[in-house]
DNA sequence: CTAGGGTTAG
């Protein structure tokens, strides 16, 4: 009886230990407890129970110790038990060891252990994570073989897998054949669609789900939010937000994060902020979304501040750090950048490739190339982004050779991508290296064929290195073009001053029905400014209204410039007045406009107005105001502006400001003072400064100073042929033909060509262009005859040709012919012949108007009684009844 | 078995 009692007690206590230990094991919350329980199980010999081995495996996996799980499984004697296999496979997938999971599954099949419906979901999940389509199909066959083709869990896993693999045909096939579906089934399909960018489809499934009478949960809402954000469907988004409130999933932090991120995607900064402030639960992702969202709004300091707040509550992960490091780079906050770098190293992100890439980028942006390189060199493995980042770092910091060398090294390790080539193409622009650009072009064709982005970059590069023909060829050869292609070619036309081609491009765009973007207009408007094409200008202005861009500040600024350069100062002023927001550039545009028309007083008054509204001038603004003063002979006022710039705005004068001052003094005939000013400058005077003085000397006829200044100018040996021509002209005026010949020879040997002069005018929507000395145009004979008649009439009025403006050493009467061949005269004569008597004429010239032509035009305006508006490279001259608006201070 | 946040160029 005693024995029986005892053994009954024994059994009971055994039973008790078994159950309580099993419970303790399940509820263990830390690895230390787990170890203790594990030892106890070994001591008590409970290993022989399948239950304990299995629970230990999953518990270790829960604490991220898959190696312990594997070791227990290896030592286990229950290899014929499917529960053990299921457990170890799940342990592996739980720890992200998907190929190990598949290995074990293969072993299991080899041992002919029959899987059950708990086996497959984890196996299928592994295939999905590995994007292993082939194994996936084999597993599905296996599923059908062993008869789990209709199992809810297995089918859900299959749908998830196929939709993640972007094979919605198979996913839908499984979905359609299921005898019974649950919410997870629908959710899997929705998130599959939305994470692959099939947003409409995701919403469609969502509506079907609702029609089927199911109540959405957090998973559903997350997927739908992602789709709404992608579609930028504000209305849908609102509906979902309402739904979130209604079904009460708002306390789910993932759903809230989804909403937060949606508001950012809709550019609703304040809504995002309010939502964030009212969130009950926040996690690291919440903070990341905020930091990243603020970054995308350009609120860099704010996003760094958010980061500093976040670290009080959460340990930032590599994703957080990636966002905030970008912000540091943007504002060149090296101090924060460095400390975050240290944080990453200390917290075990040393080998996170993305984190390192972002650090490299941050250092590059802060100009710390050596620090960037040190990180790059210390990386265990590098990806494309790492290489591209460091190469672009070298290019950005102007170490071009090192950039190319790194590119060579890169090619040994991996295949460069299109971004690598974009970086190298930008290098070509900086170095003006046509040969290397062509070499890259060949490589690009070999490795990528033709892609739009690279094609666009090539159009851009060829134009910027001055190969406009190659740029056009590249543009024409492109099979497909996007709006950027068009914007780029127009910008290219601008850069190379190939305006007529630019206008043709614009009409091609119209014919092809391509909608203009702000960027398109920002390249097109300067094209019209350059051409001074009135009709095109008005048409474009209309187009701006139709597209609703009239309140865009940059557009407004460009329109002011366009009208002023097209001879329509009134329109320019009106546009300025109507602009709701004006920045310093708008004011600069207005003041330059006044300056070009010699309205210096009005320019100064506008400056007063600008000061009153509190807009702060910058250094470019001062160029404009000094220009305006100098073109109106306002010496005292100009000097005052120059002094103010330094005193009131602490802007250190640059070369261009000194050049304006020299221009101001010398234009008003104060040549000696101008020379003195140059010699007392704190900067070394360059060609533009001496050039300003020299061109005034010539107009003022001071030969002595002209000769001295010419010597200075030639010493500097500028790359701009204009200054050599200027000096050569000065010597020609002095009759020093030997010097002239020498300059011409040196220009020839250096390959510098004088920019050919041409003039153009618009008559009835057509632009007519005339080159100097050109004889092949419509009505050449008539034009020539008219010029002959005009010169007779001019002579009677007292005109004497100023032969100093002829550069060639030829006979006097031939010189006279050469003057008459100047492009502006041809254009004026052509204009007189083809427009109504008494109507005003408007002529554009690419260079500065010649002094003799200036005089001649004054006479012509009186003889024919016409207003002649001439825009040269600098400004407008309005000729009227024998005088010019520039007051001869051209 | 199902959900959210990150890197290079333009």
CSV table of C-alpha atoms in Angstrom, one decimal, chain A residues 7-314:
chain,number,residue,atom,x,y,z
A,7,UNK,CA,4.7,5.6,-6.7
A,8,UNK,CA,1.5,7.4,-7.3
A,9,UNK,CA,3.1,10.4,-5.6
A,10,UNK,CA,6.1,10.0,-7.7
A,11,UNK,CA,4.1,9.9,-10.9
A,12,UNK,CA,2.1,12.9,-9.8
A,13,UNK,CA,5.3,14.9,-9.0
A,14,UNK,CA,6.8,13.9,-12.3
A,15,UNK,CA,3.7,15.0,-14.1
A,16,UNK,CA,3.8,18.3,-12.1
A,17,UNK,CA,7.4,18.9,-13.0
A,18,UNK,CA,6.7,18.2,-16.6
A,19,UNK,CA,3.8,20.6,-16.9
A,20,UNK,CA,5.3,23.4,-14.8
A,21,UNK,CA,8.6,23.2,-16.6
A,22,UNK,CA,6.9,23.3,-19.9
A,23,UNK,CA,4.9,26.4,-18.9
A,24,UNK,CA,8.0,28.1,-17.5
A,25,UNK,CA,9.8,27.4,-20.7
A,26,UNK,CA,7.1,28.9,-22.8
A,27,UNK,CA,6.9,32.0,-20.8
A,28,UNK,CA,10.7,32.6,-20.5
A,29,UNK,CA,11.4,36.2,-21.3
A,30,UNK,CA,15.2,36.4,-21.5
A,31,UNK,CA,18.1,34.2,-22.6
A,32,UNK,CA,19.4,33.8,-19.1
A,33,UNK,CA,16.2,32.1,-17.8
A,34,UNK,CA,16.2,30.0,-20.9
A,35,UNK,CA,19.7,28.7,-20.2
A,36,UNK,CA,18.7,27.8,-16.6
A,37,UNK,CA,15.6,25.9,-17.8
A,38,UNK,CA,17.7,24.2,-20.5
A,39,UNK,CA,20.2,22.9,-17.9
A,40,UNK,CA,17.3,21.7,-15.7
A,41,UNK,CA,15.9,19.8,-18.7
A,42,UNK,CA,19.2,18.1,-19.3
A,43,UNK,CA,19.6,17.2,-15.6
A,44,UNK,CA,16.1,15.8,-15.3
A,45,UNK,CA,16.6,13.8,-18.5
A,46,UNK,CA,13.6,15.4,-20.2
A,47,UNK,CA,15.4,15.6,-23.5
A,48,UNK,CA,13.7,12.4,-24.6
A,49,UNK,CA,10.4,14.2,-24.8
A,50,UNK,CA,9.8,15.7,-28.2
A,51,UNK,CA,7.9,18.5,-26.7
A,52,UNK,CA,10.9,19.8,-24.7
A,53,UNK,CA,13.3,19.6,-27.7
A,54,UNK,CA,10.9,21.4,-29.9
A,55,UNK,CA,10.1,24.1,-27.4
A,56,UNK,CA,13.8,24.7,-26.8
A,57,UNK,CA,14.4,25.1,-30.5
A,58,UNK,CA,11.6,27.7,-30.9
A,59,UNK,CA,12.6,29.5,-27.8
A,60,UNK,CA,16.2,29.9,-28.8
A,61,UNK,CA,15.1,31.1,-32.2
A,62,UNK,CA,12.8,33.6,-30.5
A,63,UNK,CA,15.9,35.0,-28.7
A,64,UNK,CA,17.8,35.2,-32.1
A,65,UNK,CA,20.0,32.3,-31.4
A,66,UNK,CA,19.5,30.0,-34.4
A,67,UNK,CA,22.8,28.2,-33.8
A,68,UNK,CA,21.5,26.9,-30.5
A,69,UNK,CA,18.3,25.8,-32.2
A,70,UNK,CA,20.3,23.9,-34.9
A,71,UNK,CA,22.5,22.3,-32.2
A,72,UNK,CA,19.5,21.0,-30.3
A,73,UNK,CA,18.0,19.7,-33.5
A,74,UNK,CA,21.2,18.0,-34.4
A,75,UNK,CA,21.5,16.2,-31.1
A,76,UNK,CA,17.8,15.2,-31.1
A,77,UNK,CA,16.7,11.6,-31.4
A,78,UNK,CA,13.3,12.5,-32.9
A,79,UNK,CA,14.3,12.9,-36.5
A,80,UNK,CA,11.4,10.9,-37.6
A,81,UNK,CA,8.9,13.3,-36.0
A,82,UNK,CA,7.5,15.9,-38.4
A,83,UNK,CA,6.9,18.3,-35.5
A,84,UNK,CA,10.7,18.6,-35.0
A,85,UNK,CA,11.2,19.4,-38.7
A,86,UNK,CA,8.5,22.0,-38.7
A,87,UNK,CA,10.0,23.6,-35.7
A,88,UNK,CA,13.5,23.8,-37.0
A,89,UNK,CA,12.4,25.1,-40.4
A,90,UNK,CA,10.3,27.8,-38.7
A,91,UNK,CA,13.3,28.7,-36.4
A,92,UNK,CA,15.4,29.2,-39.5
A,93,UNK,CA,12.9,31.4,-41.3
A,94,UNK,CA,12.3,33.3,-38.2
A,95,UNK,CA,15.9,34.3,-38.1
A,96,UNK,CA,16.1,35.1,-41.8
A,97,UNK,CA,18.1,32.0,-42.6
A,98,UNK,CA,16.0,31.1,-45.6
A,99,UNK,CA,18.4,29.0,-47.6
A,100,UNK,CA,19.2,27.0,-44.4
A,101,UNK,CA,15.4,26.4,-44.1
A,102,UNK,CA,15.2,25.2,-47.6
A,103,UNK,CA,18.3,22.9,-47.0
A,104,UNK,CA,16.5,21.3,-44.1
A,105,UNK,CA,13.3,20.9,-46.1
A,106,UNK,CA,15.4,19.1,-48.8
A,107,UNK,CA,16.9,16.9,-46.2
A,108,UNK,CA,13.5,16.1,-44.9
A,109,UNK,CA,12.3,15.1,-48.3
A,110,UNK,CA,15.4,13.0,-48.7
A,111,UNK,CA,14.6,11.1,-45.5
A,112,UNK,CA,11.0,10.6,-46.8
A,113,UNK,CA,9.4,12.3,-43.8
A,114,UNK,CA,5.9,13.2,-44.7
A,115,UNK,CA,5.3,16.9,-44.4
A,116,UNK,CA,2.0,18.3,-43.0
A,117,UNK,CA,0.2,21.5,-43.5
A,118,UNK,CA,2.4,23.2,-40.9
A,119,UNK,CA,5.5,22.4,-42.8
A,120,UNK,CA,4.7,24.3,-46.0
A,121,UNK,CA,4.0,27.9,-45.0
A,122,UNK,CA,7.5,28.3,-43.7
A,123,UNK,CA,9.1,26.7,-46.7
A,124,UNK,CA,7.0,28.7,-49.1
A,125,UNK,CA,7.9,31.8,-47.1
A,126,UNK,CA,11.6,31.1,-47.5
A,127,UNK,CA,11.2,30.8,-51.3
A,128,UNK,CA,9.4,34.1,-51.3
A,129,UNK,CA,12.2,35.8,-49.3
A,130,UNK,CA,14.9,34.3,-51.5
A,131,UNK,CA,12.9,35.3,-54.6
A,132,UNK,CA,13.6,31.7,-55.6
A,133,UNK,CA,11.0,31.1,-58.3
A,134,UNK,CA,12.2,27.6,-59.4
A,135,UNK,CA,12.1,26.1,-55.9
A,136,UNK,CA,8.8,27.8,-55.4
A,137,UNK,CA,7.2,25.9,-58.3
A,138,UNK,CA,8.7,22.6,-57.0
A,139,UNK,CA,7.3,23.2,-53.6
A,140,UNK,CA,3.9,23.9,-55.0
A,141,UNK,CA,4.0,20.6,-56.9
A,142,UNK,CA,4.9,18.9,-53.6
A,143,UNK,CA,2.0,20.6,-51.9
A,144,UNK,CA,-0.4,19.2,-54.6
A,145,UNK,CA,1.2,15.8,-54.4
A,146,UNK,CA,0.7,15.4,-50.7
A,147,UNK,CA,-2.9,16.8,-50.9
A,148,UNK,CA,-2.7,20.2,-49.3
A,149,UNK,CA,-3.8,22.1,-52.3
A,150,UNK,CA,-6.9,23.4,-50.6
A,151,UNK,CA,-5.4,24.1,-47.2
A,152,UNK,CA,-6.1,27.7,-46.1
A,153,UNK,CA,-2.8,28.4,-44.5
A,154,UNK,CA,-0.8,26.8,-47.3
A,155,UNK,CA,-2.8,28.7,-50.0
A,156,UNK,CA,-2.3,31.9,-48.1
A,157,UNK,CA,1.4,31.4,-48.1
A,158,UNK,CA,1.4,30.6,-51.8
A,159,UNK,CA,-0.5,33.7,-52.6
A,160,UNK,CA,1.8,35.8,-50.5
A,161,UNK,CA,4.8,34.2,-52.2
A,162,UNK,CA,3.6,34.6,-55.8
A,163,UNK,CA,2.5,38.1,-55.3
A,164,UNK,CA,5.8,39.0,-53.8
A,165,UNK,CA,7.5,37.4,-56.8
A,166,UNK,CA,5.3,39.6,-58.9
A,167,UNK,CA,3.6,36.6,-60.5
A,168,UNK,CA,0.0,37.7,-60.1
A,169,UNK,CA,-1.2,35.1,-62.6
A,170,UNK,CA,-0.2,32.3,-60.3
A,171,UNK,CA,-1.3,34.2,-57.2
A,172,UNK,CA,-4.8,34.8,-58.6
A,173,UNK,CA,-5.0,31.2,-59.8
A,174,UNK,CA,-4.4,29.9,-56.2
A,175,UNK,CA,-6.8,32.6,-54.9
A,176,UNK,CA,-9.6,31.6,-57.3
A,177,UNK,CA,-9.4,27.9,-56.6
A,178,UNK,CA,-9.5,28.2,-52.8
A,179,UNK,CA,-12.6,26.6,-51.3
A,180,UNK,CA,-12.5,28.9,-48.3
A,181,UNK,CA,-10.7,32.3,-47.8
A,182,UNK,CA,-10.1,34.3,-44.8
A,183,UNK,CA,-8.9,37.9,-44.2
A,184,UNK,CA,-5.3,36.9,-44.5
A,185,UNK,CA,-6.0,35.6,-48.0
A,186,UNK,CA,-7.3,39.0,-49.1
A,187,UNK,CA,-4.6,40.9,-47.2
A,188,UNK,CA,-1.8,38.9,-48.9
A,189,UNK,CA,-3.1,39.8,-52.3
A,190,UNK,CA,-3.6,43.5,-51.4
A,191,UNK,CA,-0.2,44.0,-50.0
A,192,UNK,CA,1.3,42.0,-52.9
A,193,UNK,CA,-0.3,44.4,-55.3
A,194,UNK,CA,0.5,47.5,-53.5
A,195,UNK,CA,4.1,46.7,-52.7
A,196,UNK,CA,4.7,46.0,-56.3
A,197,UNK,CA,3.3,49.3,-57.4
A,198,UNK,CA,0.0,47.9,-58.7
A,199,UNK,CA,-2.0,50.5,-56.7
A,200,UNK,CA,-5.2,50.4,-58.7
A,201,UNK,CA,-5.4,46.6,-58.4
A,202,UNK,CA,-4.7,46.7,-54.7
A,203,UNK,CA,-7.7,49.1,-54.3
A,204,UNK,CA,-9.9,46.9,-56.5
A,205,UNK,CA,-9.2,43.9,-54.3
A,206,UNK,CA,-9.9,46.0,-51.3
A,207,UNK,CA,-13.3,47.0,-52.7
A,208,UNK,CA,-14.1,43.4,-53.5
A,209,UNK,CA,-13.2,42.5,-49.9
A,210,UNK,CA,-15.6,45.0,-48.6
A,211,UNK,CA,-18.3,43.8,-51.0
A,212,UNK,CA,-17.7,40.3,-49.6
A,213,UNK,CA,-18.7,41.8,-46.2
A,214,UNK,CA,-15.4,41.3,-44.5
A,215,UNK,CA,-14.1,43.7,-41.9
A,216,UNK,CA,-10.7,45.0,-42.7
A,217,UNK,CA,-7.9,44.8,-40.1
A,218,UNK,CA,-4.6,46.5,-39.6
A,219,UNK,CA,-2.9,44.5,-42.4
A,220,UNK,CA,-5.6,45.4,-44.9
A,221,UNK,CA,-5.4,49.1,-44.0
A,222,UNK,CA,-1.6,49.1,-44.2
A,223,UNK,CA,-1.7,47.8,-47.7
A,224,UNK,CA,-4.5,50.2,-48.8
A,225,UNK,CA,-2.7,53.1,-47.3
A,226,UNK,CA,0.4,52.2,-49.3
A,227,UNK,CA,-1.7,52.1,-52.5
A,228,UNK,CA,-3.3,55.5,-51.8
A,229,UNK,CA,0.0,57.1,-51.2
A,230,UNK,CA,1.3,55.6,-54.4
A,231,UNK,CA,-1.7,56.8,-56.4
A,232,UNK,CA,-1.6,60.3,-54.7
A,233,UNK,CA,-5.3,59.8,-54.3
A,234,UNK,CA,-6.1,62.4,-51.6
A,235,UNK,CA,-9.8,61.5,-51.6
A,236,UNK,CA,-9.2,57.8,-51.2
A,237,UNK,CA,-6.7,58.6,-48.5
A,238,UNK,CA,-9.4,60.5,-46.6
A,239,UNK,CA,-11.8,57.6,-46.9
A,240,UNK,CA,-9.2,55.2,-45.5
A,241,UNK,CA,-8.4,57.6,-42.7
A,242,UNK,CA,-12.2,57.5,-41.9
A,243,UNK,CA,-12.1,53.8,-42.0
A,244,UNK,CA,-9.2,53.7,-39.6
A,245,UNK,CA,-11.2,55.7,-37.1
A,246,UNK,CA,-14.3,53.6,-37.6
A,247,UNK,CA,-12.8,50.1,-37.2
A,248,UNK,CA,-10.5,51.3,-34.5
A,249,UNK,CA,-7.1,50.2,-35.8
A,250,UNK,CA,-5.5,53.6,-35.1
A,251,UNK,CA,-3.7,52.3,-32.0
A,252,UNK,CA,-1.8,49.9,-34.3
A,253,UNK,CA,1.4,51.7,-34.8
A,254,UNK,CA,2.0,50.3,-38.2
A,255,UNK,CA,-1.3,51.7,-39.5
A,256,UNK,CA,-0.5,55.1,-37.9
A,257,UNK,CA,2.9,55.1,-39.5
A,258,UNK,CA,1.2,54.3,-42.8
A,259,UNK,CA,-1.1,57.3,-42.4
A,260,UNK,CA,1.8,59.5,-41.4
A,261,UNK,CA,3.8,58.5,-44.4
A,262,UNK,CA,0.7,59.1,-46.6
A,263,UNK,CA,0.4,62.7,-45.5
A,264,UNK,CA,4.0,63.3,-46.3
A,265,UNK,CA,3.5,61.8,-49.7
A,266,UNK,CA,0.6,64.2,-50.3
A,267,UNK,CA,2.9,67.0,-49.3
A,268,UNK,CA,0.8,67.8,-46.2
A,269,UNK,CA,3.4,68.8,-43.8
A,270,UNK,CA,1.1,70.4,-41.2
A,271,UNK,CA,-1.3,67.4,-41.3
A,272,UNK,CA,1.7,65.1,-40.8
A,273,UNK,CA,2.9,67.1,-37.9
A,274,UNK,CA,-0.5,67.3,-36.2
A,275,UNK,CA,-1.0,63.6,-36.7
A,276,UNK,CA,2.4,62.8,-35.2
A,277,UNK,CA,1.8,65.1,-32.2
A,278,UNK,CA,-1.5,63.2,-31.5
A,279,UNK,CA,-0.1,59.7,-31.9
A,280,UNK,CA,-0.6,57.5,-28.8
A,281,UNK,CA,2.1,55.0,-29.7
A,282,UNK,CA,5.3,55.8,-31.6
A,283,UNK,CA,8.1,53.5,-32.6
A,284,UNK,CA,11.4,53.9,-34.4
A,285,UNK,CA,9.6,53.7,-37.8
A,286,UNK,CA,7.4,56.7,-36.7
A,287,UNK,CA,10.4,58.8,-36.0
A,288,UNK,CA,12.1,57.6,-39.2
A,289,UNK,CA,9.1,58.6,-41.2
A,290,UNK,CA,9.1,62.1,-39.6
A,291,UNK,CA,12.9,62.6,-40.1
A,292,UNK,CA,12.7,61.4,-43.6
A,293,UNK,CA,9.6,63.4,-44.4
A,294,UNK,CA,11.1,66.6,-43.0
A,295,UNK,CA,14.2,65.9,-45.0
A,296,UNK,CA,12.2,65.6,-48.2
A,297,UNK,CA,10.6,69.0,-47.5
A,298,UNK,CA,14.0,70.5,-47.3
A,299,UNK,CA,13.7,71.1,-43.6
A,300,UNK,CA,17.2,69.8,-42.8
A,301,UNK,CA,17.8,71.4,-39.5
A,302,UNK,CA,14.3,70.3,-38.3
A,303,UNK,CA,15.0,66.7,-39.3
A,304,UNK,CA,18.3,66.8,-37.3
A,305,UNK,CA,16.4,68.2,-34.3
A,306,UNK,CA,13.8,65.4,-34.6
A,307,UNK,CA,16.7,62.9,-34.6
A,308,UNK,CA,18.1,64.4,-31.4
A,309,UNK,CA,14.6,64.1,-29.8
A,310,UNK,CA,14.2,60.6,-31.0
A,311,UNK,CA,17.4,59.3,-29.4
A,312,UNK,CA,15.9,60.1,-26.0
A,313,UNK,CA,13.3,57.4,-26.5
A,314,UNK,CA,14.7,55.0,-29.1
